[in-house]
PDB file of C-alpha atoms in Angstrom:
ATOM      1  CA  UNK A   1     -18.105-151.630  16.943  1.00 86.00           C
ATOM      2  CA  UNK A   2     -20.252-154.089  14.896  1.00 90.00           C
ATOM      3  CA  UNK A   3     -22.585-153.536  11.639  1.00 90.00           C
ATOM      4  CA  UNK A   4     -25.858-153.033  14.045  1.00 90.00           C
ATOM      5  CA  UNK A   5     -24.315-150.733  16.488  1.00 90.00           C
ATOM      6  CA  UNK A   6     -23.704-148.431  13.087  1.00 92.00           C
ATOM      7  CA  UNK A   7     -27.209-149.064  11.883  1.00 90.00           C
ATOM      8  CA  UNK A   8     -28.942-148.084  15.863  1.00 88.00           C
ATOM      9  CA  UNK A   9     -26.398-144.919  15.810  1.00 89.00           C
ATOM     10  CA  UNK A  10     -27.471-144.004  12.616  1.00 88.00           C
ATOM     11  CA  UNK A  11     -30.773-144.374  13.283  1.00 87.00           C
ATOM     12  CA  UNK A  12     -31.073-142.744  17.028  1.00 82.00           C
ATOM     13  CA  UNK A  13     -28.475-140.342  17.765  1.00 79.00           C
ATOM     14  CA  UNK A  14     -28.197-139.097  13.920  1.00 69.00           C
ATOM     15  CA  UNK A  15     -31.750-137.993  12.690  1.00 65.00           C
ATOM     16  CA  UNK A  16     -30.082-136.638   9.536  1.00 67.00           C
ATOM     17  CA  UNK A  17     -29.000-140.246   8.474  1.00 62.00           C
ATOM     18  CA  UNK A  18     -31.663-142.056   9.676  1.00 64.00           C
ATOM     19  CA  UNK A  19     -33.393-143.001   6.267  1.00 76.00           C
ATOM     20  CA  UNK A  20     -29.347-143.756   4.943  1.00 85.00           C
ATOM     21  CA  UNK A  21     -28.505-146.034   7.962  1.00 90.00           C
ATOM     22  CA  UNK A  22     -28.826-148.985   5.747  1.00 90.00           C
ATOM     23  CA  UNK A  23     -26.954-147.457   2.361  1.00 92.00           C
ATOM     24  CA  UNK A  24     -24.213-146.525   5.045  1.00 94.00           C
ATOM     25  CA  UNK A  25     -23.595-150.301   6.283  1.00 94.00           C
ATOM     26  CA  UNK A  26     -23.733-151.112   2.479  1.00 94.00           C
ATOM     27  CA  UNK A  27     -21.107-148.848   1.984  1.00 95.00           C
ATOM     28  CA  UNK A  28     -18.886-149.794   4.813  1.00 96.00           C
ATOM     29  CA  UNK A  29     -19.131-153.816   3.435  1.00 94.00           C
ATOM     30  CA  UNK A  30     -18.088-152.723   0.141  1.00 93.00           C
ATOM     31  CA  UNK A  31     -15.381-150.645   1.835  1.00 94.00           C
ATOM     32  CA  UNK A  32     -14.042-153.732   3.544  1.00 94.00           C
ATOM     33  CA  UNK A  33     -14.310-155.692   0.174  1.00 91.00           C
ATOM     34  CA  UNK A  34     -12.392-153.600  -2.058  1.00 91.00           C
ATOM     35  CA  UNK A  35      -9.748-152.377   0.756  1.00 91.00           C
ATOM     36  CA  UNK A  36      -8.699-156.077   0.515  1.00 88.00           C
ATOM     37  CA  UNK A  37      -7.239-155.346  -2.745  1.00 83.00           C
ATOM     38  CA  UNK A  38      -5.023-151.902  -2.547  1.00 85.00           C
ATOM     39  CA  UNK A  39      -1.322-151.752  -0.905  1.00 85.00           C
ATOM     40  CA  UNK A  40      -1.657-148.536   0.541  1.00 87.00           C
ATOM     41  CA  UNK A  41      -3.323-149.256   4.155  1.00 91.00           C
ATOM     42  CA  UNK A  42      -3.209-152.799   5.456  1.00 89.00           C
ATOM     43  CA  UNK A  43      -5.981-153.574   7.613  1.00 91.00           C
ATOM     44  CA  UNK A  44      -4.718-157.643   8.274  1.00 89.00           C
ATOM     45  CA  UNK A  45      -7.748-158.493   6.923  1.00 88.00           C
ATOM     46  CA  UNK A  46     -10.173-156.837   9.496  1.00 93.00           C
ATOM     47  CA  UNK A  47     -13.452-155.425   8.709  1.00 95.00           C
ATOM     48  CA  UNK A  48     -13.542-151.523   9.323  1.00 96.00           C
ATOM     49  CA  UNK A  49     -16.298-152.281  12.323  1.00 96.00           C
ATOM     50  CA  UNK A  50     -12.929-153.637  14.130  1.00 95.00           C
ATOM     51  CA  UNK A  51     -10.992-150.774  13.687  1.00 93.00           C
ATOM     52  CA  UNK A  52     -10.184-149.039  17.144  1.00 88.00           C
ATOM     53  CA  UNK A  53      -7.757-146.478  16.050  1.00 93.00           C
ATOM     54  CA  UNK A  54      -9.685-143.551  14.502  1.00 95.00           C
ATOM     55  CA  UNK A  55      -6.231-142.267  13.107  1.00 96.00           C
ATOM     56  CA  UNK A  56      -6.977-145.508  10.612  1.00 96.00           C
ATOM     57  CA  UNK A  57     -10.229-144.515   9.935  1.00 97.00           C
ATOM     58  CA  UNK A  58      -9.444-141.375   9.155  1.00 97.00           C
ATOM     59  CA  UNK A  59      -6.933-142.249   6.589  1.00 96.00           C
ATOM     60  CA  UNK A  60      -8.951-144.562   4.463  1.00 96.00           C
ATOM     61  CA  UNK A  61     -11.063-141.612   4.523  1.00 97.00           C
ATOM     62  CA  UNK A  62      -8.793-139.910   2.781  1.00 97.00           C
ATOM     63  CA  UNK A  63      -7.599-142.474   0.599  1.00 96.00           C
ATOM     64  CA  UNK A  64     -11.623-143.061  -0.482  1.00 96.00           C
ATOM     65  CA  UNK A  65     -11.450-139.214  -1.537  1.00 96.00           C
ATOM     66  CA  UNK A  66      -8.264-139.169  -3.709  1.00 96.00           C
ATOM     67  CA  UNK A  67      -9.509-142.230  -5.574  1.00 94.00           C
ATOM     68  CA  UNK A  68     -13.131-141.026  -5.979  1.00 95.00           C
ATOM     69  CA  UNK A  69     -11.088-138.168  -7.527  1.00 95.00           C
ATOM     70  CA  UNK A  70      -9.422-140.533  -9.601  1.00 94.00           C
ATOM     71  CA  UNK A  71     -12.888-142.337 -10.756  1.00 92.00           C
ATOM     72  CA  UNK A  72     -14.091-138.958 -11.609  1.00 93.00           C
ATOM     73  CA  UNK A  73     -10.690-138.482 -14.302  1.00 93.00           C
ATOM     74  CA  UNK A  74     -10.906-142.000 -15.846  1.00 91.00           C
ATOM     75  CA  UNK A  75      -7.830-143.273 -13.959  1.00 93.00           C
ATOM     76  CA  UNK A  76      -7.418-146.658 -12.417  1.00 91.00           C
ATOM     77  CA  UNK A  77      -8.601-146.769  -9.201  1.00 91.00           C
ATOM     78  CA  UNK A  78      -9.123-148.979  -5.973  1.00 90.00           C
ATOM     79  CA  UNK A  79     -12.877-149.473  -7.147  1.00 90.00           C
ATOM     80  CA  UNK A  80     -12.280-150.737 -10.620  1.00 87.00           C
ATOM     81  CA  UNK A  81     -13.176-154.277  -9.708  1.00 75.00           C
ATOM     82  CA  UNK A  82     -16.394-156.173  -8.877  1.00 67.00           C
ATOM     83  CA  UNK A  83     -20.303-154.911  -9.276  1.00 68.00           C
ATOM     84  CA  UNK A  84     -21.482-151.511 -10.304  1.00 66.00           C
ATOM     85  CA  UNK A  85     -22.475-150.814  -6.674  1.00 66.00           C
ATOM     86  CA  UNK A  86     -18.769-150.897  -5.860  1.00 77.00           C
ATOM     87  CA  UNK A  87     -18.665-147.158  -8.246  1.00 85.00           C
ATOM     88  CA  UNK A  88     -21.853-145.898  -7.903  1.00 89.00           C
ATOM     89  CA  UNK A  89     -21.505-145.705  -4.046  1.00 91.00           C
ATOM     90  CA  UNK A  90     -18.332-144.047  -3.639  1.00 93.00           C
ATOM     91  CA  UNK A  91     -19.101-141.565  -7.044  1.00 92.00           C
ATOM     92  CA  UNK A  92     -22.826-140.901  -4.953  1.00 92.00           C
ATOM     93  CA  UNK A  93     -20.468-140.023  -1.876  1.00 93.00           C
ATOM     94  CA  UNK A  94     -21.742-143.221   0.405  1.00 93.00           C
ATOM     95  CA  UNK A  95     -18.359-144.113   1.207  1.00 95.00           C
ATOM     96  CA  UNK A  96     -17.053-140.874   1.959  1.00 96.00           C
ATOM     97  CA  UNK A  97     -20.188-140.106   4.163  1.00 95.00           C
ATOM     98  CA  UNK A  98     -20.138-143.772   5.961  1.00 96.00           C
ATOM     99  CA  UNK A  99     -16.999-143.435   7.416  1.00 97.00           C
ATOM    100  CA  UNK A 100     -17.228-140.104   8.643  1.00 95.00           C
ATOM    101  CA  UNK A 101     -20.614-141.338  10.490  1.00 94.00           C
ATOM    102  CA  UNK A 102     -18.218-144.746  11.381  1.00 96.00           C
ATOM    103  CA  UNK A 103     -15.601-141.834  12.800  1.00 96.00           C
ATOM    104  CA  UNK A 104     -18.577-140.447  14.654  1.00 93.00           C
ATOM    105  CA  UNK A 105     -19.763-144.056  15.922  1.00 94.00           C
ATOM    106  CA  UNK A 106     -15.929-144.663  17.052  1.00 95.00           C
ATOM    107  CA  UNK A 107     -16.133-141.549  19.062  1.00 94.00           C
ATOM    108  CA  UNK A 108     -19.072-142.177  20.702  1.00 94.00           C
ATOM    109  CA  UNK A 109     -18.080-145.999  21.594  1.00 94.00           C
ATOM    110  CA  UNK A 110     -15.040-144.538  23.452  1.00 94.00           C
ATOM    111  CA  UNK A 111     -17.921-142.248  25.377  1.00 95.00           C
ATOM    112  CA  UNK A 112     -19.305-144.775  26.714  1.00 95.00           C
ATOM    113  CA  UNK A 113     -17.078-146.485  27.764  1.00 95.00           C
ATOM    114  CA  UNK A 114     -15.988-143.869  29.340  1.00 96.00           C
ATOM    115  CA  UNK A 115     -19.445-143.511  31.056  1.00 97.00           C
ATOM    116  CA  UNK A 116     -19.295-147.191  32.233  1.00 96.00           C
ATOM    117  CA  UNK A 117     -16.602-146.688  34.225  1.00 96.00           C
ATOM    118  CA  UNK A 118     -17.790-143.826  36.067  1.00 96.00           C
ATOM    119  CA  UNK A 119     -21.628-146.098  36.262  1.00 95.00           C
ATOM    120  CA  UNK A 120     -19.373-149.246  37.443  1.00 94.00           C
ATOM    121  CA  UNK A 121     -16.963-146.821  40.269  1.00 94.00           C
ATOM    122  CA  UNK A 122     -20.014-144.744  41.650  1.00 94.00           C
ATOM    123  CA  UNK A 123     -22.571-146.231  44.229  1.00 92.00           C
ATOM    124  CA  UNK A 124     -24.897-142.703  44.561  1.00 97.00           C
ATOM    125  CA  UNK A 125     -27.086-142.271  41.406  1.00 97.00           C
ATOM    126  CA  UNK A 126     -27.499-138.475  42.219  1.00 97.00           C
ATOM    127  CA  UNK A 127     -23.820-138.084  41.761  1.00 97.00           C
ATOM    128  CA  UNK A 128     -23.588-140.637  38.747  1.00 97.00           C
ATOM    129  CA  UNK A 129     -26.207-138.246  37.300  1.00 97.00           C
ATOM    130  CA  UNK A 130     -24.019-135.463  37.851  1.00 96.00           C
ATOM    131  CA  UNK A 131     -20.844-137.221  36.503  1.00 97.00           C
ATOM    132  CA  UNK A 132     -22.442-138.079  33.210  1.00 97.00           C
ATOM    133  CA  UNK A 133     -24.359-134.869  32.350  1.00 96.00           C
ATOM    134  CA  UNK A 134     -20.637-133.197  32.879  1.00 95.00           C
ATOM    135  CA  UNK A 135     -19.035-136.366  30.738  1.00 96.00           C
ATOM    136  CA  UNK A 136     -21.778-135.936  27.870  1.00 94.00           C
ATOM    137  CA  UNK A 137     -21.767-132.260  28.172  1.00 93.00           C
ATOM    138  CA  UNK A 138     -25.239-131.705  28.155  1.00 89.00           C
ATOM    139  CA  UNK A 139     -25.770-128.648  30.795  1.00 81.00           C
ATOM    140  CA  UNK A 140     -26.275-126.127  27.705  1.00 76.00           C
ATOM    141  CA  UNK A 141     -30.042-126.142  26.531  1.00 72.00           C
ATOM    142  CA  UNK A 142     -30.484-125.570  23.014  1.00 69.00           C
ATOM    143  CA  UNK A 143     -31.884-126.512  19.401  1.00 70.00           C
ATOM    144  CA  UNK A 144     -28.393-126.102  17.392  1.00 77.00           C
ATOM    145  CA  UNK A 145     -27.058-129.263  15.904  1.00 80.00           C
ATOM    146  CA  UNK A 146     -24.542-129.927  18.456  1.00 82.00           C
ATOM    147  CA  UNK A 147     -26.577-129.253  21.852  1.00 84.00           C
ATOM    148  CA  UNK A 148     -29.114-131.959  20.086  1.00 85.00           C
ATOM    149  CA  UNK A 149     -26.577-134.073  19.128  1.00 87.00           C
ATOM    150  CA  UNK A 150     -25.134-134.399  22.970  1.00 89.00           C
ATOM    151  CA  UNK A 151     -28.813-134.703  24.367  1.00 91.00           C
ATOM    152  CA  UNK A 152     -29.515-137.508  22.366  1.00 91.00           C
ATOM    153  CA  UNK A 153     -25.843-139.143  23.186  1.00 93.00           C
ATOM    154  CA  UNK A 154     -27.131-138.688  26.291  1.00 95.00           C
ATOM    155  CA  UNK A 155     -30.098-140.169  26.076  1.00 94.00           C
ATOM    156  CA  UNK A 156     -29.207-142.965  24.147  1.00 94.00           C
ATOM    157  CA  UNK A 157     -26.571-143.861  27.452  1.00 96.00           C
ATOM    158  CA  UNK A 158     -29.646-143.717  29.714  1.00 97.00           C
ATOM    159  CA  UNK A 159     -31.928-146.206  27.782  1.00 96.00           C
ATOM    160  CA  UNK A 160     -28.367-148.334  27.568  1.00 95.00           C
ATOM    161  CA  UNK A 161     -27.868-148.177  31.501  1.00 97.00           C
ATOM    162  CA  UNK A 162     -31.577-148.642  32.294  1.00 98.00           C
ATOM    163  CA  UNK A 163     -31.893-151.696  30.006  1.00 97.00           C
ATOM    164  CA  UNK A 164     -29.003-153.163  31.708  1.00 96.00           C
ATOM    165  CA  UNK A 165     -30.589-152.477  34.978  1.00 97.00           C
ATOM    166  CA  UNK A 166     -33.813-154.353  34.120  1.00 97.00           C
ATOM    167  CA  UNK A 167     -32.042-157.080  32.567  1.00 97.00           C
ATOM    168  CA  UNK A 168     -33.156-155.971  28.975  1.00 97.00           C
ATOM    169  CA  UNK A 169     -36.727-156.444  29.973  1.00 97.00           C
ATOM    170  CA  UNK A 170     -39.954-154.716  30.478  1.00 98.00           C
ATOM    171  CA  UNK A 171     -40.692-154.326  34.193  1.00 97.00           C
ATOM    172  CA  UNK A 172     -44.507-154.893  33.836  1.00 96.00           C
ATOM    173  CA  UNK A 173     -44.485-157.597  31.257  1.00 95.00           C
ATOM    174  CA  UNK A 174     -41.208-159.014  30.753  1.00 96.00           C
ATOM    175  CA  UNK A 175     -41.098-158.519  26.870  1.00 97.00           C
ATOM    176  CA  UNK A 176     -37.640-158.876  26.321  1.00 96.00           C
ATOM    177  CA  UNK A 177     -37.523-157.890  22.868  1.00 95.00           C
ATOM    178  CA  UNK A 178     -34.892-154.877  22.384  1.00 91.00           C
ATOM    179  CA  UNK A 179     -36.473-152.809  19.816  1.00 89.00           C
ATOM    180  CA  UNK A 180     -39.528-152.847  21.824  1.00 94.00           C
ATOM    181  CA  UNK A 181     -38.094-151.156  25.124  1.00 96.00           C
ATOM    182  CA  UNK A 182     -37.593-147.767  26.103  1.00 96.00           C
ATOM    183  CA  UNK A 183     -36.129-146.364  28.999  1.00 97.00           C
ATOM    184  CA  UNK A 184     -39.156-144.567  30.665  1.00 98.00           C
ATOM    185  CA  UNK A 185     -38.058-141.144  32.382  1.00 98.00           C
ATOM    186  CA  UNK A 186     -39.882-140.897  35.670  1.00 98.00           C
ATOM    187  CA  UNK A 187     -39.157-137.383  35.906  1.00 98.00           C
ATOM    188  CA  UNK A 188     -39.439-136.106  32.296  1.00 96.00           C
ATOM    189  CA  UNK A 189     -36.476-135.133  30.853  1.00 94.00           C
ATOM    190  CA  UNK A 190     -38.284-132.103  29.132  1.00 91.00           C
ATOM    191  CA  UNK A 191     -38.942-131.044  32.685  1.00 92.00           C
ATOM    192  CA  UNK A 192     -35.769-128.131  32.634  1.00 88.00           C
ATOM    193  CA  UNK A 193     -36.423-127.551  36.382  1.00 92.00           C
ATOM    194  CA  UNK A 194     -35.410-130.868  37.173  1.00 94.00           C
ATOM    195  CA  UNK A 195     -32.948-131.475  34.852  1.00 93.00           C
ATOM    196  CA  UNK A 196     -30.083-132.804  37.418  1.00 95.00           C
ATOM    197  CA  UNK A 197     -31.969-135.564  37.492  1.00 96.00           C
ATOM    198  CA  UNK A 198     -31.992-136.225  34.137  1.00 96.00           C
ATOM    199  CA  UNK A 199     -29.477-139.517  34.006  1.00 97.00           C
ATOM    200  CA  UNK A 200     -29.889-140.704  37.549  1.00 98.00           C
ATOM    201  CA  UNK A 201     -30.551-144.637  36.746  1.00 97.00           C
ATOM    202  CA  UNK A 202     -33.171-144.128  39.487  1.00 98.00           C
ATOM    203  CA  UNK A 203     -34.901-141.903  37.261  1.00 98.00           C
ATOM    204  CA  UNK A 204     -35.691-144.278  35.038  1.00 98.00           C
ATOM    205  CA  UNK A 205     -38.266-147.619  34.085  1.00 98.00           C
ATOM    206  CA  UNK A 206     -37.693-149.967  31.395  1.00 98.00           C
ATOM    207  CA  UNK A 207     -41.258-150.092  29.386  1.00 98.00           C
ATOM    208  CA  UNK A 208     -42.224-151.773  26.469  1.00 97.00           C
ATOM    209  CA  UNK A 209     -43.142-149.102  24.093  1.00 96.00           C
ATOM    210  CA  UNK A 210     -47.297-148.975  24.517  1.00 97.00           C
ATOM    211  CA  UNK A 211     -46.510-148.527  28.173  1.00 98.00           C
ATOM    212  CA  UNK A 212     -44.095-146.185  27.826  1.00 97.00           C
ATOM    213  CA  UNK A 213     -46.185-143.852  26.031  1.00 97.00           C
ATOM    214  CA  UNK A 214     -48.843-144.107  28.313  1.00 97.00           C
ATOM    215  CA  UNK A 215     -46.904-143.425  31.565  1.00 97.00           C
ATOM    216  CA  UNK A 216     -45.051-140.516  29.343  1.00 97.00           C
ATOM    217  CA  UNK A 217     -48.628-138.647  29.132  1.00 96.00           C
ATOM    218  CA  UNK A 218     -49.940-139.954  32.806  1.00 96.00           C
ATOM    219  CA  UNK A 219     -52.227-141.971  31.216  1.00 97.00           C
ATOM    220  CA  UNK A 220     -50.407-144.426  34.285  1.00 97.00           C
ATOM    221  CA  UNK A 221     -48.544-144.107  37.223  1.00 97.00           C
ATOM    222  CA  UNK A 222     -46.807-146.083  39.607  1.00 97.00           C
ATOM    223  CA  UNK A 223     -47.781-145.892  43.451  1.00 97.00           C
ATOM    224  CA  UNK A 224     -44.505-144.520  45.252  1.00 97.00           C
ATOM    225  CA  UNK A 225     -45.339-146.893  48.461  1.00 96.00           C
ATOM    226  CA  UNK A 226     -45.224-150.509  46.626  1.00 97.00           C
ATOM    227  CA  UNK A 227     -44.489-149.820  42.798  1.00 98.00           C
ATOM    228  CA  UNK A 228     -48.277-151.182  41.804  1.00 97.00           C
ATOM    229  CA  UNK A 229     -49.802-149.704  38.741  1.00 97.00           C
ATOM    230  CA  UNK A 230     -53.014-147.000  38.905  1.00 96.00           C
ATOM    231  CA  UNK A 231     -55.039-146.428  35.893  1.00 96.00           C
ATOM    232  CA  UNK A 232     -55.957-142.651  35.424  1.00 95.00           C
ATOM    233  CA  UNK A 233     -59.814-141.818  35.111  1.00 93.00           C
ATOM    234  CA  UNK A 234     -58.871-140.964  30.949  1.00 92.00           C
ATOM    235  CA  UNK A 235     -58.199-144.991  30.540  1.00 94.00           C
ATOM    236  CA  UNK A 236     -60.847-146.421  32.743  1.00 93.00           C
ATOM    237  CA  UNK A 237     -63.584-144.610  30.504  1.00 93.00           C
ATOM    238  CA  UNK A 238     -62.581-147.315  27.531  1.00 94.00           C
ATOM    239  CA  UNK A 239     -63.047-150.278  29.424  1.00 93.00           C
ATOM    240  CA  UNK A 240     -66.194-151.430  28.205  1.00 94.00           C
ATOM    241  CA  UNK A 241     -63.847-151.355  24.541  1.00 95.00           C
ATOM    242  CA  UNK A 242     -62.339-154.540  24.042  1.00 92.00           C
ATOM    243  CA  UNK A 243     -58.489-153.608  23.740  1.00 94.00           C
ATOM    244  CA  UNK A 244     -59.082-152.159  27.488  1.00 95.00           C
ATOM    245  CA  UNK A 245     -58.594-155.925  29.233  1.00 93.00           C
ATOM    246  CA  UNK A 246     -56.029-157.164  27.221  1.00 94.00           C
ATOM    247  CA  UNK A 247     -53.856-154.070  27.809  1.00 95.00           C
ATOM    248  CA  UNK A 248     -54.725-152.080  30.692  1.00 95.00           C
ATOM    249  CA  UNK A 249     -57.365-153.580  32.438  1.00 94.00           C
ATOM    250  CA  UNK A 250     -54.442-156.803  32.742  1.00 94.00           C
ATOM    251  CA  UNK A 251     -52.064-154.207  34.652  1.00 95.00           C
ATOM    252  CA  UNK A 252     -54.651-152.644  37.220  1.00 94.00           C
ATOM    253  CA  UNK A 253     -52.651-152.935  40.712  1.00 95.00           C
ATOM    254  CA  UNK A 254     -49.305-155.268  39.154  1.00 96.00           C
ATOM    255  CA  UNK A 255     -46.364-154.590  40.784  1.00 97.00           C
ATOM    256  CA  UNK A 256     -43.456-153.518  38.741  1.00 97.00           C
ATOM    257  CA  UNK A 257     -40.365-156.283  38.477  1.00 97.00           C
ATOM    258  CA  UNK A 258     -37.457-154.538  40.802  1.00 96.00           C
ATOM    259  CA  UNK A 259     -34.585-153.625  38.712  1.00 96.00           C
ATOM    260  CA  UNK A 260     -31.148-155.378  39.746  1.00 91.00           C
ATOM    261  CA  UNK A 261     -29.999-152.085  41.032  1.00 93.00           C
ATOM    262  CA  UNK A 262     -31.297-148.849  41.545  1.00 96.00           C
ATOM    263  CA  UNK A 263     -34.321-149.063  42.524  1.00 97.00           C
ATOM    264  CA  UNK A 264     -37.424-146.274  41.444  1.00 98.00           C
ATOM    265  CA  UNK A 265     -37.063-143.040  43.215  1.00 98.00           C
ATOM    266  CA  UNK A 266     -39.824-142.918  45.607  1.00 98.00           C
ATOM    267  CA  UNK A 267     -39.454-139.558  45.535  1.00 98.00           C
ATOM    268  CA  UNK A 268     -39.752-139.410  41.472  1.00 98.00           C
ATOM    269  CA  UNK A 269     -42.511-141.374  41.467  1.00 98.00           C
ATOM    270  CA  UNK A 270     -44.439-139.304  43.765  1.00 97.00           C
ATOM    271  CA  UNK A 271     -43.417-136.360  41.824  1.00 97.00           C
ATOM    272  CA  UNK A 272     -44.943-138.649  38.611  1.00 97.00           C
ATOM    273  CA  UNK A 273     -48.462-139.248  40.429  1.00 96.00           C
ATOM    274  CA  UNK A 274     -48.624-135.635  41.085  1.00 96.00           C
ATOM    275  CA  UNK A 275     -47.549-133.440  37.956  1.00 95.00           C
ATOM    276  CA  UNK A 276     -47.606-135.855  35.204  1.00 96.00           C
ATOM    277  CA  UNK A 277     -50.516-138.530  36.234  1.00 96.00           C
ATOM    278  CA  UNK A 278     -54.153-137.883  34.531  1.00 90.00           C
ATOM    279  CA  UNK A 279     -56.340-137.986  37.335  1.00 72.00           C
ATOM    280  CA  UNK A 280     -57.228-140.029  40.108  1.00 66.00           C
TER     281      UNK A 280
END
């Protein structure tokens, strides 16, 4: 676990704490500060973003709540050192709240890499599909909090493993730049009659985010026979605009950059051009 990892976790698989992804890592540094100087859980001087055990975690969870309790009374407590921020954020309940989302984090690093191994000991993405939509538990559709939650778990694994696959670059122009890449579903994943095919790594194209969007709403498609890029009929009508040749006309018949593995589904892609594409 590291401070980023919490931020991104925060941030894509916890919609809730988005907009307190920051305050959380804030708390979680003071945390580590002020844990330096109590005698009740010895940490050997590790930050909490090295802590493996969750059964540690979970205690200086506790111990955060009977000393907030404390603060609240006027007796001495663990936080009665250092700047205000070190009482304001556990009284606001930061500190509580960061390391149940750290608990949550934990969890989900032990997911995947859980999922890894099953990636690293399976050669057929079909059945590496299968494996992980079991492992993530993500066969139930639904808008409760906990069918969302797994969806984007298992989500966030695909863009991981498709990243990895392209080397952490965009297949049509090598932007390399992580916040700028998605993992492009070839197949939709909103498409529920074709959702076993939902985290086969062959399913997927890493795109930097303008081309992502536009091969999301067929505004592009790849040809199934050699990978090269077709323009629909709704983007050719802007080329006398000038954005048109610095971002699409530029693209008109590149091939995409093979991945190291896992290559495009043919079939997918031909499934793409058909349902999802915009016109010849």
């Amino acid at each position: 676990m590291d401070r980023q990892g919490f931020i991104d976790f925060n941030t894509r698989l916890s919609p809730e704490n988005s907009g307190k992804a920051n305050s959380y890592s804030q708390a979680i540094n003071i945390l580590d500060k002020v844990l330096l100087h109590q005698n009740v859980i010895d940490l050997n001087g590790q930050s909490l973003y090295d802590i493996h055990d969750i059964s540690i975690i979970e205690k200086v969870l506790d111990l955060v709540k009977d000393e907030v309790k404390k603060m609240k009374i006027g007796l001495p407590n663990i936080f009665d050192f250092g700047s205000s921020k070190q009482k304001s954020y556990p009284l606001g309940g930061f500190c509580s709240a960061a390391l149940s989302s750290l608990i949550e984090y934990a969890q989900y690093e032990e997911e995947v890499i859980e999922a890894d191994r099953i990636v690293a000991h399976e050669t057929n993405p079909q059945r590496i599909s299968k494996k992980l939509i079991d492992h993530f538990d993500i066969t139930k559709e639904g808008e409760d909090k906990e069918s969302l939650t797994k969806q984007r778990k298992g989500q966030d694994y695909f863009r991981r493993m498709i990243l990895y696959n392209y080397g952490g670059r965009c297949a049509l122009t090598g932007i390399d730049i992580p916040q700028l890449l998605l993992a492009s579903h070839i197949i939709p994943w909103r498409d529920k009659s074709h959702k076993q095919f939902r985290l086969n790594p062959c399913n997927g194209i890493c795109l930097s985010a303008l081309y992502d969007k536009a091969f999301d709403k067929g505004l592009i498609t790849f040809s199934p026979d050699d990978y090269k890029v077709h323009l629909s009929s709704a983007l050719r009508e802007n080329e006398t605009k000038e954005y048109y040749a610095q971002h699409f006309g530029c693209i008109i018949g590149k091939k995409l950059t093979m991945p190291s593995e896992f290559m495009p589904n043919r079939d997918f892609l031909a499934y793409h051009r058909d349902h999802i594409f915009c016109g010849t």
